[in-house]
PDB file of C-alpha atoms in Angstrom:
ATOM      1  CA  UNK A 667      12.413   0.944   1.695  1.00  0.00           C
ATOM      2  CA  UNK A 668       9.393   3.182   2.815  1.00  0.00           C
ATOM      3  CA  UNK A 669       9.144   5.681  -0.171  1.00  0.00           C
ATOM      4  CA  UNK A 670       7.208   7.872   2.522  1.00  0.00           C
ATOM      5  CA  UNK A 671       4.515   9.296  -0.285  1.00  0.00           C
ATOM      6  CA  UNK A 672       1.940   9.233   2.451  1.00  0.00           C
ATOM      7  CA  UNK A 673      -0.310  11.823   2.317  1.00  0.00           C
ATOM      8  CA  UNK A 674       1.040  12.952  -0.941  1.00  0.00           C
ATOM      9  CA  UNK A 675      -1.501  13.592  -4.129  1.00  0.00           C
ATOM     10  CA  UNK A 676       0.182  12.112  -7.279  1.00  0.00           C
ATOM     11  CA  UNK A 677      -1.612  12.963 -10.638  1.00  0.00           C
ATOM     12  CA  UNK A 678      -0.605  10.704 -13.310  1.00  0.00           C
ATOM     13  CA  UNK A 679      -1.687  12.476 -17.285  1.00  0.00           C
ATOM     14  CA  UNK A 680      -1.996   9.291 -19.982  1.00  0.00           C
ATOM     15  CA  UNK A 681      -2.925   7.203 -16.342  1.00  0.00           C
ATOM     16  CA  UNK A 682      -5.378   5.073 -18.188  1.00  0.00           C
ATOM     17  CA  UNK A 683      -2.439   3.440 -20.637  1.00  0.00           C
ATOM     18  CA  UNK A 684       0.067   0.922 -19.837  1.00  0.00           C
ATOM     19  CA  UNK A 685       2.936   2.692 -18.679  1.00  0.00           C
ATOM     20  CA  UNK A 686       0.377   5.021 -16.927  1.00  0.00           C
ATOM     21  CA  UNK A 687      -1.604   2.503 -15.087  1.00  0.00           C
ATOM     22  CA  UNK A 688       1.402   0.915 -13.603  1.00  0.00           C
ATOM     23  CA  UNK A 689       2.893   4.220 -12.500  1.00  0.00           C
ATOM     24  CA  UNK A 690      -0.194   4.677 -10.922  1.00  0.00           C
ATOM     25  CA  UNK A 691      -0.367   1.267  -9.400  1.00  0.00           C
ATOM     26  CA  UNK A 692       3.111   1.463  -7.871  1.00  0.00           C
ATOM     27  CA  UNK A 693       2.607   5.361  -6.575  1.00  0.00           C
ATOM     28  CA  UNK A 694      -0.701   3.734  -4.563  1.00  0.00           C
ATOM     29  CA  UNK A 695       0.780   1.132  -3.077  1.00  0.00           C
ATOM     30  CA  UNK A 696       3.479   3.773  -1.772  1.00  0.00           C
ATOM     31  CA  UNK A 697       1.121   5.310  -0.048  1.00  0.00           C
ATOM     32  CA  UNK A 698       0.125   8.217  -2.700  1.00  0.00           C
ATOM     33  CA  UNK A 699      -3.441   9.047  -3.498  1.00  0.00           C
ATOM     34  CA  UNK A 700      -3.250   9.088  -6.822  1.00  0.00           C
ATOM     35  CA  UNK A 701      -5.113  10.728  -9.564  1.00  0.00           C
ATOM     36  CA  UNK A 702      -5.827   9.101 -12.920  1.00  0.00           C
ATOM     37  CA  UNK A 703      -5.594  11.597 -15.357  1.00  0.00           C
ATOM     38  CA  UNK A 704      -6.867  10.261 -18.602  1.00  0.00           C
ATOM     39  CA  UNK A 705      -9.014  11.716 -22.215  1.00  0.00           C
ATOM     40  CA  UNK A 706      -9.704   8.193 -21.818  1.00  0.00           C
ATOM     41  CA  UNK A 707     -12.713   8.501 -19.077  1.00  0.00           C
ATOM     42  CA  UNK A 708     -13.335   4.850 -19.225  1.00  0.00           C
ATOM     43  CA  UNK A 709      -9.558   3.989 -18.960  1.00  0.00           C
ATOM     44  CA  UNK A 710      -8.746   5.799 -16.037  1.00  0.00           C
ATOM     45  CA  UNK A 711     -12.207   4.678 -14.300  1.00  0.00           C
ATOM     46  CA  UNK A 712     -11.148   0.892 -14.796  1.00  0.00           C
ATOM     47  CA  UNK A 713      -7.597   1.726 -13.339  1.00  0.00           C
ATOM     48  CA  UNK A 714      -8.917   3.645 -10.322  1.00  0.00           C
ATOM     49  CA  UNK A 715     -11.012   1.083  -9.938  1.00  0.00           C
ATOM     50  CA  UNK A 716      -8.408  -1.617 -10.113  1.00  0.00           C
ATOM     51  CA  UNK A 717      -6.667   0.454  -7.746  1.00  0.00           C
ATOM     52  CA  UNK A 718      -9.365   0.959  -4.540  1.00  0.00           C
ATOM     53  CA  UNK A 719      -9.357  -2.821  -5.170  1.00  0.00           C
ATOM     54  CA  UNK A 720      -5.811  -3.687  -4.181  1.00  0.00           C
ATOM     55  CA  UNK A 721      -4.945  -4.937  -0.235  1.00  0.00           C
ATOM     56  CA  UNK A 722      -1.873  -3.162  -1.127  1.00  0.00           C
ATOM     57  CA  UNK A 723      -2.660  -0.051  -2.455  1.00  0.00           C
ATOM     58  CA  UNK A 724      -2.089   2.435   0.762  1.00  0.00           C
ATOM     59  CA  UNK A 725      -3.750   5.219  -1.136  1.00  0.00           C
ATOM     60  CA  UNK A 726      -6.824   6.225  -2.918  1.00  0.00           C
ATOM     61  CA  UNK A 727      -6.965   6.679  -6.288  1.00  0.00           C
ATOM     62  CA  UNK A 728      -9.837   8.849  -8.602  1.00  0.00           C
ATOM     63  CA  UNK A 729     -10.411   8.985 -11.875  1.00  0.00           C
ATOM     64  CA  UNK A 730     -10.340  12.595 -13.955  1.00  0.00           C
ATOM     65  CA  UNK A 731     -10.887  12.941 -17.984  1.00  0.00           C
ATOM     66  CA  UNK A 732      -9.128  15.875 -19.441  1.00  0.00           C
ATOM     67  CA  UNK A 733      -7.969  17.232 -22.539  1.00  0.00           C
ATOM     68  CA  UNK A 734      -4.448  18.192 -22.183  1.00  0.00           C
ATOM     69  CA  UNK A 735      -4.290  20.267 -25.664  1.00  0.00           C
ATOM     70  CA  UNK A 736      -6.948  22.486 -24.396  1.00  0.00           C
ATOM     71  CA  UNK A 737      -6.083  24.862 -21.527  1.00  0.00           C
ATOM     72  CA  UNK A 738      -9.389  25.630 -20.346  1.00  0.00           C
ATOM     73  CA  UNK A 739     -10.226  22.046 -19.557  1.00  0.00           C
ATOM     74  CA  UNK A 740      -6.726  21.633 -18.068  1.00  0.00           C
ATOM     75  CA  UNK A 741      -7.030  24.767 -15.820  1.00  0.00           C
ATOM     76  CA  UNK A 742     -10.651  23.595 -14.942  1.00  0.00           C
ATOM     77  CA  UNK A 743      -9.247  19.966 -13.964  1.00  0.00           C
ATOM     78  CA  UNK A 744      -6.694  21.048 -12.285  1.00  0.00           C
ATOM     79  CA  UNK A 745      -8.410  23.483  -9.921  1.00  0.00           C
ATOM     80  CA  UNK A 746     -10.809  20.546  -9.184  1.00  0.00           C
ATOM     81  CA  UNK A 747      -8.390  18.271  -8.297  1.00  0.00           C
ATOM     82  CA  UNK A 748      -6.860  21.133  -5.827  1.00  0.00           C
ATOM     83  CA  UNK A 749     -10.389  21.320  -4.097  1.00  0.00           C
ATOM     84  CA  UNK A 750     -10.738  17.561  -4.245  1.00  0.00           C
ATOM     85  CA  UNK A 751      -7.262  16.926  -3.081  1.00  0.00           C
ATOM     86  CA  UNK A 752      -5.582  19.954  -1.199  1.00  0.00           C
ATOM     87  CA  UNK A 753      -3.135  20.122  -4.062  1.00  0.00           C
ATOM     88  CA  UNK A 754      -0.832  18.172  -6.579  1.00  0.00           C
ATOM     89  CA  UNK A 755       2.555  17.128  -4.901  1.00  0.00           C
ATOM     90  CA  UNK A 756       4.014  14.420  -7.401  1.00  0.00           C
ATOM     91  CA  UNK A 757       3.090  15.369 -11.313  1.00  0.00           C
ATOM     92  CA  UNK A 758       3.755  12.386 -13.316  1.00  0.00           C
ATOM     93  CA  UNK A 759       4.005  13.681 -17.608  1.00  0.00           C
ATOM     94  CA  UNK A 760       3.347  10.317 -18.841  1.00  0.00           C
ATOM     95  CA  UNK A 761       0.628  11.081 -22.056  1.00  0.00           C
ATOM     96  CA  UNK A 762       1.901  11.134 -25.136  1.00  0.00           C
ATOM     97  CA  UNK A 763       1.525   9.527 -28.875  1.00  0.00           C
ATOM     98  CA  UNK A 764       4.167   7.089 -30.450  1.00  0.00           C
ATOM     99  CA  UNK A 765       1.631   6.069 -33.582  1.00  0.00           C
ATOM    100  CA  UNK A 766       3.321   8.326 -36.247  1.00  0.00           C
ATOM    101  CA  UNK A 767       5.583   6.746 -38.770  1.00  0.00           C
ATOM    102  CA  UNK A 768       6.957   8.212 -41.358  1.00  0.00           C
ATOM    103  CA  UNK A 769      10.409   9.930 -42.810  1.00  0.00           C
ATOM    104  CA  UNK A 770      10.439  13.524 -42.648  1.00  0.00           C
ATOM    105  CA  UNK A 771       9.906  13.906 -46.058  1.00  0.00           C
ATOM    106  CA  UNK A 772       6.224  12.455 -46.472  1.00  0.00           C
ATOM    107  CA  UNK A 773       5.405  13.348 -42.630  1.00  0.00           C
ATOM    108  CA  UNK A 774       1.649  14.056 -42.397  1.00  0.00           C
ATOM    109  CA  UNK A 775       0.970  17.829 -41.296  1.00  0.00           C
ATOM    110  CA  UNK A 776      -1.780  16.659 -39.083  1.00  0.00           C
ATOM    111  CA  UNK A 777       0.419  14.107 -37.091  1.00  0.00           C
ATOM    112  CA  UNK A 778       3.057  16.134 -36.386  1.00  0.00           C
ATOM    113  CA  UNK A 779       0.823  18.950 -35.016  1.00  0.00           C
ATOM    114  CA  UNK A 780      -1.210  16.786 -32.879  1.00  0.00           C
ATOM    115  CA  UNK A 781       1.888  15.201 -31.162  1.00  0.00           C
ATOM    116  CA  UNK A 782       3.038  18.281 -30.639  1.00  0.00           C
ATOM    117  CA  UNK A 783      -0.114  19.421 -29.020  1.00  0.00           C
ATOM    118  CA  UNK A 784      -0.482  16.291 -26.904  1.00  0.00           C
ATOM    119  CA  UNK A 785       3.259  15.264 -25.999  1.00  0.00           C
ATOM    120  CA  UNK A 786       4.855  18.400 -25.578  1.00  0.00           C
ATOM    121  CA  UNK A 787       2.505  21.406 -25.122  1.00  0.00           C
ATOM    122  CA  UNK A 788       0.113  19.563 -23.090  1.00  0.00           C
ATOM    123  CA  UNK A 789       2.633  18.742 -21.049  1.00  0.00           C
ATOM    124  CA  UNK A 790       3.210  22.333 -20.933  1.00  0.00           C
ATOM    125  CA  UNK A 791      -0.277  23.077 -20.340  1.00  0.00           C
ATOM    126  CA  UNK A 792      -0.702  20.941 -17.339  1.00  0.00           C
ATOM    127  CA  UNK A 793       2.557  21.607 -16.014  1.00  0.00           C
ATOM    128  CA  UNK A 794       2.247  25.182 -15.773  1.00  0.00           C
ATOM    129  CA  UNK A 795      -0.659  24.952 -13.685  1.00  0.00           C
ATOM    130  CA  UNK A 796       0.514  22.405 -11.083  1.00  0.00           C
ATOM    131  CA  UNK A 797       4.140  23.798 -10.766  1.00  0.00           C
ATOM    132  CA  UNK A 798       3.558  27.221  -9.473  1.00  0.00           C
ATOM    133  CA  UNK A 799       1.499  25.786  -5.820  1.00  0.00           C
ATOM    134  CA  UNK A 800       4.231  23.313  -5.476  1.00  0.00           C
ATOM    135  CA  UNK A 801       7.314  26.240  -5.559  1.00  0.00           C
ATOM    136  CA  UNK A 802       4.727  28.224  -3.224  1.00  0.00           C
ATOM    137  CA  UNK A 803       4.461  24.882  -0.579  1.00  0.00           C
ATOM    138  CA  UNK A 804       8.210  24.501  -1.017  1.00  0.00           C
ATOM    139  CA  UNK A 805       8.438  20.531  -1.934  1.00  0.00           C
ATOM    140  CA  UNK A 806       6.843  19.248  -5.199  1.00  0.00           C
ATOM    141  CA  UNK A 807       8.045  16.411  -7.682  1.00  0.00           C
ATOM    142  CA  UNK A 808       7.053  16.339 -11.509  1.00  0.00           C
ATOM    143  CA  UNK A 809       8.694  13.458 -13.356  1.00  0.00           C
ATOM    144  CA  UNK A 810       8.861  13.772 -17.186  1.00  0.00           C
ATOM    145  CA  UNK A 811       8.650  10.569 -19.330  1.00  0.00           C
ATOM    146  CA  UNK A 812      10.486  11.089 -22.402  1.00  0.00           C
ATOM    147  CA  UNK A 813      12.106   7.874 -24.232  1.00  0.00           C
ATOM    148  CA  UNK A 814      15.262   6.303 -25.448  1.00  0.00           C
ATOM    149  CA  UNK A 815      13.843   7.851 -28.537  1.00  0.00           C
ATOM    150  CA  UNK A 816      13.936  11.079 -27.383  1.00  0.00           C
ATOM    151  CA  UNK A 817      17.935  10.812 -26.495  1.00  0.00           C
ATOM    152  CA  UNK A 818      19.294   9.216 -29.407  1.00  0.00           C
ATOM    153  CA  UNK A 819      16.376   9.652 -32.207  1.00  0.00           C
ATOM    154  CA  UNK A 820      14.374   7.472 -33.654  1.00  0.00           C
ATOM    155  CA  UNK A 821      14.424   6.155 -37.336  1.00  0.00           C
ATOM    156  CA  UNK A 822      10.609   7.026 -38.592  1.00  0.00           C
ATOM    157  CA  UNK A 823       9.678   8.284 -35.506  1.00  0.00           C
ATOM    158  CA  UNK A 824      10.215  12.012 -36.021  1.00  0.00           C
ATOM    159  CA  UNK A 825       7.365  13.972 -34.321  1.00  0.00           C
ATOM    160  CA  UNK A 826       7.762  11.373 -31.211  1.00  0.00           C
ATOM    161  CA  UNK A 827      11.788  11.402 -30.679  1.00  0.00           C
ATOM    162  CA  UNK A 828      11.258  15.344 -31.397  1.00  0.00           C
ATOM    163  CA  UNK A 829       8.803  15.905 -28.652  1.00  0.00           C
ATOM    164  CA  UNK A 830      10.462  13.352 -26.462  1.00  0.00           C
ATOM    165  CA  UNK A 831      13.200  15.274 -26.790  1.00  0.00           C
ATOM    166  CA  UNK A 832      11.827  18.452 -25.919  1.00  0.00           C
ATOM    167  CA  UNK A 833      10.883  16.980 -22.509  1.00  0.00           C
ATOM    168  CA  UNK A 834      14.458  16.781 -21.551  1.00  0.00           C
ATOM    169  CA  UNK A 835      15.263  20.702 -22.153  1.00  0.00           C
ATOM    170  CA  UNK A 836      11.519  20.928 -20.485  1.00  0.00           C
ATOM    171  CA  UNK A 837      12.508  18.282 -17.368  1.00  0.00           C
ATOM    172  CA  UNK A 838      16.168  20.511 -17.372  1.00  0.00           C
ATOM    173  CA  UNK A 839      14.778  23.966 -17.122  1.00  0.00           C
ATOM    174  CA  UNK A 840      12.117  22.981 -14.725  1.00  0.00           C
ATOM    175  CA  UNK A 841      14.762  21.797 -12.391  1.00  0.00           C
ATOM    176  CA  UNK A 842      16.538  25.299 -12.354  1.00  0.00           C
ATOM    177  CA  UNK A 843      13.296  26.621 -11.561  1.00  0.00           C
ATOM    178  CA  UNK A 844      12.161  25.042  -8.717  1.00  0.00           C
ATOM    179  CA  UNK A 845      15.869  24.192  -7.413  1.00  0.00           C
ATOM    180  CA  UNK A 846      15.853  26.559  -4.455  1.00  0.00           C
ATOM    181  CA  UNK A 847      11.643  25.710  -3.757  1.00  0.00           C
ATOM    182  CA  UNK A 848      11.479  22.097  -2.684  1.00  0.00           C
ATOM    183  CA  UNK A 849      10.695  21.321  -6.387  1.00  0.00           C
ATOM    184  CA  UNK A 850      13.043  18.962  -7.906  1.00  0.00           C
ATOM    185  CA  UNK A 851      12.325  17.651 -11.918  1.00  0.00           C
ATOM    186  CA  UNK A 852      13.613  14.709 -13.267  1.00  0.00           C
ATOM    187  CA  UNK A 853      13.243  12.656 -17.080  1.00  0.00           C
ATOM    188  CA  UNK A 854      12.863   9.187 -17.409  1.00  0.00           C
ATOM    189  CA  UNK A 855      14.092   7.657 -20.612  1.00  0.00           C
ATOM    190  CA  UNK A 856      13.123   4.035 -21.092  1.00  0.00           C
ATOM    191  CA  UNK A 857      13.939   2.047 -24.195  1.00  0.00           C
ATOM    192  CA  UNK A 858      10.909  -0.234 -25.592  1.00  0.00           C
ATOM    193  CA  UNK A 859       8.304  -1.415 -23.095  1.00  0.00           C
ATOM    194  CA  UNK A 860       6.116  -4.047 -23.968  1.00  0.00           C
ATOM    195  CA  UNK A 861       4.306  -6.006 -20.799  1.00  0.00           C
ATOM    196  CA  UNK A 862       4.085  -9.861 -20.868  1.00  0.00           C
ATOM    197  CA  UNK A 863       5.040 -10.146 -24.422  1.00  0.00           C
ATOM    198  CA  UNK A 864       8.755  -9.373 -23.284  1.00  0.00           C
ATOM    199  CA  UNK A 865       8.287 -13.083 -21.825  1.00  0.00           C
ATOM    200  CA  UNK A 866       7.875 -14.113 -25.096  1.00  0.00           C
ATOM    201  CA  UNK A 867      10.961 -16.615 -26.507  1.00  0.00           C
ATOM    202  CA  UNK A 868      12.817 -15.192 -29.697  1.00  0.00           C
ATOM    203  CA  UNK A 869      10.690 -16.909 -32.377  1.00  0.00           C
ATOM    204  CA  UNK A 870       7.664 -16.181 -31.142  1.00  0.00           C
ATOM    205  CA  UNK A 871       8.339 -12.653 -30.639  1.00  0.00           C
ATOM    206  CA  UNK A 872       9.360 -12.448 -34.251  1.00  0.00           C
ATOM    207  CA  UNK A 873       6.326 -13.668 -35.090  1.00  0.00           C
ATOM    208  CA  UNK A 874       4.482 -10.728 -32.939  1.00  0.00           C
ATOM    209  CA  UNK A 875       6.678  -7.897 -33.994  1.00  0.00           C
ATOM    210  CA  UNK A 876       9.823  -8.730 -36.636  1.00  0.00           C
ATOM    211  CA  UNK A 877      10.902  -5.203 -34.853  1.00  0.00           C
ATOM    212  CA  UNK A 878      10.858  -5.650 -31.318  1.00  0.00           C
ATOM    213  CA  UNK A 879      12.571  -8.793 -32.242  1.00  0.00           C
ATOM    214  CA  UNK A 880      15.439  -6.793 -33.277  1.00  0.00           C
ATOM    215  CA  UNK A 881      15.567  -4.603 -30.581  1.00  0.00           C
ATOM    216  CA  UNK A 882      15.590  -7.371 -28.151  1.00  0.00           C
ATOM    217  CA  UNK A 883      19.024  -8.586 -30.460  1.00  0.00           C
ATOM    218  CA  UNK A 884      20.887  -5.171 -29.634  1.00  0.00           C
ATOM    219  CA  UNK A 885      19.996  -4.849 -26.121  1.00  0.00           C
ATOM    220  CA  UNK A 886      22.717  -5.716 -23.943  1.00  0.00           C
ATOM    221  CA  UNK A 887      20.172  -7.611 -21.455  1.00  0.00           C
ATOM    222  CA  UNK A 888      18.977  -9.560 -24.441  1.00  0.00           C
ATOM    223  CA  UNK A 889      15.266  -8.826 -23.105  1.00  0.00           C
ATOM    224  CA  UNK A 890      13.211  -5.928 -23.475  1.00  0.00           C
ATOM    225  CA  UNK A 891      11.325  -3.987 -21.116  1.00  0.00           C
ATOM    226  CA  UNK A 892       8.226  -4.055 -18.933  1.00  0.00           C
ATOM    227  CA  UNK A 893       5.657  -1.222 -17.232  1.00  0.00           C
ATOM    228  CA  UNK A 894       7.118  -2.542 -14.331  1.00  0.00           C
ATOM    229  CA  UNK A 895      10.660  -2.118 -14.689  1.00  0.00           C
ATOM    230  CA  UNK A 896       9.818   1.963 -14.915  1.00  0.00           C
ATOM    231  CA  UNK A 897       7.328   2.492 -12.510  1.00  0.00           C
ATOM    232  CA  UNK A 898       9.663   1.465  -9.143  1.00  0.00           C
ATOM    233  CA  UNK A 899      12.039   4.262 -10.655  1.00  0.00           C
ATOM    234  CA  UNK A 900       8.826   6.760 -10.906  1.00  0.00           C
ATOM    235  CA  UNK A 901       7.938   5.917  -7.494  1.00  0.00           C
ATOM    236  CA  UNK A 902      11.595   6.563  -5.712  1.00  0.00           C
ATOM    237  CA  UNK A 903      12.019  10.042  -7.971  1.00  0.00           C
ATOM    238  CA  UNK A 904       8.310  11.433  -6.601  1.00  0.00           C
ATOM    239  CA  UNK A 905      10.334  10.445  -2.760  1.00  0.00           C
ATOM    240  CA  UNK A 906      12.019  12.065  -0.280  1.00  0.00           C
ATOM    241  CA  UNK A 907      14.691  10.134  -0.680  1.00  0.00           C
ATOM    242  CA  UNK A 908      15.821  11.787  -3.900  1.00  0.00           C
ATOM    243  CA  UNK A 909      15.681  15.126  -2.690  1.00  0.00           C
ATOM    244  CA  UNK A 910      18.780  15.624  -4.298  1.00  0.00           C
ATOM    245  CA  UNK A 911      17.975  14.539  -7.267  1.00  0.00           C
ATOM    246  CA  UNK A 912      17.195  17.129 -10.059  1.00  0.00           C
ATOM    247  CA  UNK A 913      17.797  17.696 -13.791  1.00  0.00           C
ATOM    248  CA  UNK A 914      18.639  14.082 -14.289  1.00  0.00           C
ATOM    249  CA  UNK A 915      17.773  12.093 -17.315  1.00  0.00           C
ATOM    250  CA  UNK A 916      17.586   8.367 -16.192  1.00  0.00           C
ATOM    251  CA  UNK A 917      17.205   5.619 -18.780  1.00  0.00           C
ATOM    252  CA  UNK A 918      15.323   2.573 -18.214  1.00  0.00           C
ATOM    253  CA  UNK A 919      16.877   0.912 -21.683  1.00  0.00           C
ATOM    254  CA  UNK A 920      18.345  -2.570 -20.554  1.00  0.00           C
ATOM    255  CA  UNK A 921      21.455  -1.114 -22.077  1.00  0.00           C
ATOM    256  CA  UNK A 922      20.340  -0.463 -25.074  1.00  0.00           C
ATOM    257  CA  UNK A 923      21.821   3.070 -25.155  1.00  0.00           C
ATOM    258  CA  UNK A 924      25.219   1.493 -24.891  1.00  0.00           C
ATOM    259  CA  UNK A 925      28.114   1.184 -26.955  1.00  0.00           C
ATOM    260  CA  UNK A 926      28.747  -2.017 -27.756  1.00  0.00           C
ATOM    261  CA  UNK A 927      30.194  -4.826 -30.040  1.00  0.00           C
TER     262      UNK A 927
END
């Protein structure tokens, strides 16, 4: 299926991490030039540079640092990106912190305000300066990565299931917005992604994380997740062909969201 996201500009925030990098992978070889939005400089260089190096990446990609808690740097950024690019049609909210563990009881003060700053109100930030030009061009995409966490909580992960959660009233309201612009918004809620190591048989996964381990037990699949079980769904949401597509939240879980005994 041609996705059609030639001559599209895709920025990608958090593009120098895992579930990043792959988003921005699979939006290049779409045909999207793709910008690597990173406070990782070095990240997103080695991704955009992993990216210009692909036969089948259709699209250029370009590296950007940026500080998505501060709203200078973010206005700055984006306003470069607009000269270098014409404008931002595809906004991928993929940055955000999962470190923090703790019950709510002993939960560091400094952890919960810097999750806040970085998952939800720098999503915010940069949001609120791409989503305005797309409205005005009358077609625009911005897909919202919350988690699995962020619909059904997450035991120890308070500041993280909280902010992922915001991003589905955030994903939902945006959709309303832009509904009668071109602009549609859609969340994507995947369960536990983990690369290669989801190759990994039972015992030796135990052995790398006694956790994940148990995950893998309760998902329906009996496997957990990869990068690149997300990104294809990324890709077809930032497409013409889900035009009529808005407000959703889609999970990427394995079935790990469902009941069963």
């Amino acid at each position: 299926m041609d996705l059609g996201l030639d001559d599209r500009t895709a920025l990608v925030t958090g593009g120098g991490g895992r579930l990043g990098s792959e988003d921005c992978r699979r939006l290049a070889v779409e045909g999207a030039d793709v910008v690597v939005l990173d406070v990782d400089l070095d990240a997103a260089e080695r991704v955009a540079d992993e990216i210009d190096g692909m036969a089948q990446a259709e699209g250029e990609a370009f590296a950007v640092e940026c500080d998505l808690t501060d709203r200078d740097d973010v206005a700055a950024t984006v306003e470069g990106v607009r000269e270098e690019t014409g404008g931002v049609d595809v906004l991928v909210n993929n940055a955000g912190l999962v470190d923090a563990v703790s019950r709510v009881e002993g939960f560091p003060d400094d952890l919960w305000d810097r999750d806040l700053s970085v998952n939800l109100t720098g999503t915010f930030n940069v949001t609120r300066e791409v989503f305005p030009a797309m409205c005005e061009r009358g077609w625009g995409r911005v897909i919202n990565m919350s988690s699995l966490a962020g619909t059904g909580g997450g035991f120890g992960q308070l500041s993280y299931s909280t902010t992922k959660a915001g991003l589905v009233g955030f994903g939902k309201t945006l959709a309303l917005e832009g509904a009668t612009s071109g602009v549609t918004s859609n969340i994507v809620a995947p369960s536990i992604v983990v690369g290669e190591i989801a190759d990994l048989p039972p015992e030796q996964l135990e052995e790398v994380n006694p956790q994940w381990e148990r995950i893998r037990q309760a998902t329906p699949m009996e496997e957990l997740g990869r990068e690149s079980d997300v990104a294809p769904l990324v890709a077809f949401l930032a497409s013409d062909h889900a035009r009529y597509i808005t407000g959703q939240v889609v999970g990427v879980t394995g079935g790990a969201d469902l009941f069963s005994f």
